[in-house]
Tab-separated table of C-alpha atoms in Angstrom:
chain	number	residue	atom	x	y	z
X	186	MET	CA	117.833	98.118	117.585
X	187	PRO	CA	119.613	98.410	114.233
X	188	LEU	CA	116.457	98.813	111.956
X	189	GLN	CA	117.103	96.627	109.068
X	190	ARG	CA	115.064	97.595	105.322
X	191	ILE	CA	114.128	94.726	103.330
X	192	GLU	CA	112.338	94.440	100.256
X	193	PRO	CA	109.152	93.293	98.985
X	194	GLY	CA	109.714	89.656	98.204
X	195	ALA	CA	112.799	88.949	100.664
X	196	SER	CA	113.238	87.017	103.887
X	197	ILE	CA	113.941	88.415	107.175
X	198	GLY	CA	115.846	84.952	107.731
X	199	ALA	CA	113.399	83.667	110.579
X	200	ALA	CA	113.271	80.048	111.567
X	201	ARG	CA	110.549	77.694	112.279
X	202	ASP	CA	110.910	78.112	116.091
X	203	ASP	CA	111.192	81.948	115.869
X	204	VAL	CA	108.441	84.334	116.749
X	205	VAL	CA	108.244	87.349	114.649
X	206	LEU	CA	105.659	90.201	115.614
X	207	CYS	CA	104.542	92.375	112.483
X	208	LEU	CA	103.419	95.927	113.140
X	209	VAL	CA	101.383	96.695	110.057
X	210	LEU	CA	101.469	100.420	109.192
X	211	ASP	CA	99.168	102.494	107.232
X	212	GLY	CA	100.846	105.356	106.889
X	213	SER	CA	100.249	107.705	109.805
X	214	SER	CA	102.189	107.897	112.803
X	215	ASP	CA	99.386	109.010	115.744
X	216	SER	CA	98.545	105.989	117.468
X	217	LEU	CA	101.899	104.198	116.684
X	218	VAL	CA	103.740	105.828	119.388
X	219	ARG	CA	101.527	104.109	122.196
X	220	CYS	CA	101.504	100.867	120.132
X	221	LEU	CA	105.094	100.667	120.108
X	222	ASP	CA	105.629	101.750	123.709
X	223	SER	CA	103.457	98.903	124.675
X	224	VAL	CA	105.247	96.440	122.552
X	225	VAL	CA	108.560	97.417	124.098
X	226	ARG	CA	107.290	97.125	127.496
X	227	HIS	CA	105.267	93.906	127.229
X	228	THR	CA	107.428	91.785	124.771
X	229	SER	CA	110.410	90.019	124.964
X	230	SER	CA	113.144	91.337	123.111
X	231	ASN	CA	114.072	87.703	121.501
X	232	VAL	CA	110.984	88.525	119.474
X	233	LYS	CA	111.805	89.720	115.898
X	234	LEU	CA	110.027	92.816	114.962
X	235	LEU	CA	108.663	93.702	111.373
X	236	LEU	CA	107.210	97.120	110.603
X	237	CYS	CA	105.291	96.510	107.212
X	238	GLY	CA	103.161	98.445	105.170
X	239	GLU	CA	103.125	102.377	104.132
X	240	LEU	CA	105.684	104.568	105.579
X	241	ASP	CA	104.907	107.824	106.839
X	242	PRO	CA	108.583	109.808	107.385
X	243	ARG	CA	107.309	110.959	110.830
X	244	VAL	CA	107.269	107.057	111.477
X	245	LEU	CA	110.808	106.557	110.356
X	246	GLU	CA	111.841	109.540	112.609
X	247	LEU	CA	110.174	107.555	115.388
X	248	LEU	CA	111.789	104.363	114.571
X	249	GLU	CA	115.046	105.826	114.382
X	250	ASP	CA	114.595	107.517	117.958
X	251	LEU	CA	113.600	104.174	119.292
X	252	THR	CA	116.678	102.700	117.881
X	253	LEU	CA	118.850	105.749	119.591
X	254	ARG	CA	117.424	105.139	122.950
X	255	GLU	CA	118.121	101.176	122.390
X	256	GLU	CA	114.580	100.350	123.858
X	257	TRP	CA	114.448	97.322	121.704
X	258	SER	CA	117.526	95.207	121.651
X	259	GLY	CA	115.984	92.530	119.577
X	260	ASP	CA	115.899	92.377	115.744
X	261	CYS	CA	114.020	94.852	113.909
X	262	PHE	CA	112.891	95.019	109.969
X	263	LEU	CA	111.279	97.359	108.061
X	264	LEU	CA	109.417	96.482	104.873
X	265	GLU	CA	107.729	99.157	103.169
X	266	THR	CA	105.021	98.124	100.365
X	267	GLY	CA	103.810	101.452	99.831
X	268	ALA	CA	100.335	103.115	99.716
X	269	GLN	CA	99.126	101.315	96.707
X	270	ALA	CA	99.506	98.062	98.468
X	271	GLY	CA	96.776	98.176	101.208
X	272	LEU	CA	96.273	96.019	104.185
X	273	GLY	CA	95.901	92.662	102.339
X	274	GLN	CA	98.899	92.983	100.330
X	275	SER	CA	100.853	94.534	102.967
X	276	VAL	CA	99.960	91.213	105.682
X	277	ASN	CA	100.920	88.664	102.838
X	278	ALA	CA	104.327	90.235	101.923
X	279	ALA	CA	104.825	90.315	105.701
X	280	ILE	CA	103.844	86.055	105.862
X	281	ARG	CA	105.875	85.601	102.895
X	282	ALA	CA	109.265	87.489	104.550
X	283	CYS	CA	108.531	85.859	107.922
X	284	ALA	CA	107.845	81.947	106.915
X	285	PRO	CA	108.496	79.547	108.757
X	286	ALA	CA	108.418	81.614	111.792
X	287	ASP	CA	105.170	82.034	114.042
X	288	LEU	CA	103.480	85.426	113.176
X	289	ALA	CA	101.785	87.683	115.318
X	290	LEU	CA	99.909	90.539	113.325
X	291	LEU	CA	99.350	94.033	114.804
X	292	THR	CA	97.974	97.150	113.804
X	293	HIS	CA	99.489	100.356	114.812
X	294	ALA	CA	96.465	101.042	116.650
X	295	CYS	CA	96.459	98.646	119.346
X	296	THR	CA	98.376	98.617	122.682
X	297	VAL	CA	99.164	94.930	124.252
X	298	PRO	CA	99.239	94.233	127.900
X	299	GLU	CA	101.628	92.178	130.000
X	300	GLY	CA	101.752	88.499	128.914
X	301	TRP	CA	99.893	89.027	125.870
X	302	LEU	CA	102.033	87.149	123.279
X	303	GLU	CA	102.671	84.156	125.942
X	304	SER	CA	98.879	83.970	125.915
X	305	LEU	CA	98.142	83.977	122.490
X	306	ARG	CA	101.409	81.345	121.839
X	307	ALA	CA	99.968	79.107	124.640
X	308	ALA	CA	96.363	79.316	122.757
X	309	ALA	CA	97.880	77.970	119.611
X	310	SER	CA	99.854	75.229	120.866
X	311	SER	CA	97.300	73.902	123.751
X	312	ASP	CA	96.191	71.615	120.564
X	313	ASP	CA	97.088	70.238	117.462
X	314	ARG	CA	94.395	71.216	115.474
X	315	ILE	CA	94.530	74.880	116.015
X	316	ALA	CA	96.256	76.871	113.283
X	317	THR	CA	95.230	80.415	114.404
X	318	VAL	CA	94.532	82.457	117.384
X	319	SER	CA	93.185	85.786	117.630
X	320	ALA	CA	92.741	88.542	120.740
X	321	LEU	CA	89.395	90.492	121.164
X	322	SER	CA	89.522	94.029	120.971
X	323	ASP	CA	87.326	96.268	123.328
X	324	ARG	CA	86.953	99.134	121.078
X	325	GLU	CA	87.345	98.231	117.254
X	326	GLY	CA	88.425	95.669	114.297
X	327	THR	CA	87.183	92.484	113.007
X	328	LEU	CA	87.257	91.185	116.358
X	329	ALA	CA	85.862	93.753	118.476
X	330	LEU	CA	83.085	92.858	121.231
X	331	ALA	CA	79.634	94.755	121.064
X	332	ASP	CA	79.444	97.531	123.356
X	333	GLY	CA	83.179	96.685	125.221
X	334	GLY	CA	81.506	93.389	126.924
X	335	LEU	CA	81.865	89.713	126.520
X	336	PRO	CA	79.096	87.759	124.712
X	337	VAL	CA	76.489	86.830	126.954
X	338	ALA	CA	77.355	82.945	126.186
X	339	TRP	CA	80.844	83.688	127.730
């Protein structure tokens, strides 16, 4: 996985049928190791990987280590937006860089199980009226379930 740096506003050259996994960074590397480990184990390497956001020097070391061990054989891009950008601007930069591909956004704090991306893509393509799908969390985030359980109606 050679790590390719791109500038804000640049494209990664993705095509319409490509899938890009964007990992949004917040500057810390504490939970990134666990997240990247789950992504490498449970995501096909034909998916392009874009790391976007504020870059801690330890994150770069971690990515270079991953590159040297060749655990991810797919394309890997780094788009540093800086601390001043914030989450919204980082996500918008990722969307622009990946267009027109399908984009899966993850935060550095999540872990993914086997089949996670295939399930999201199946849900997204199940009906022409669906434009966006989201996974639920049992811990934190905007789509977290209260008390870690399913809503009563489910």
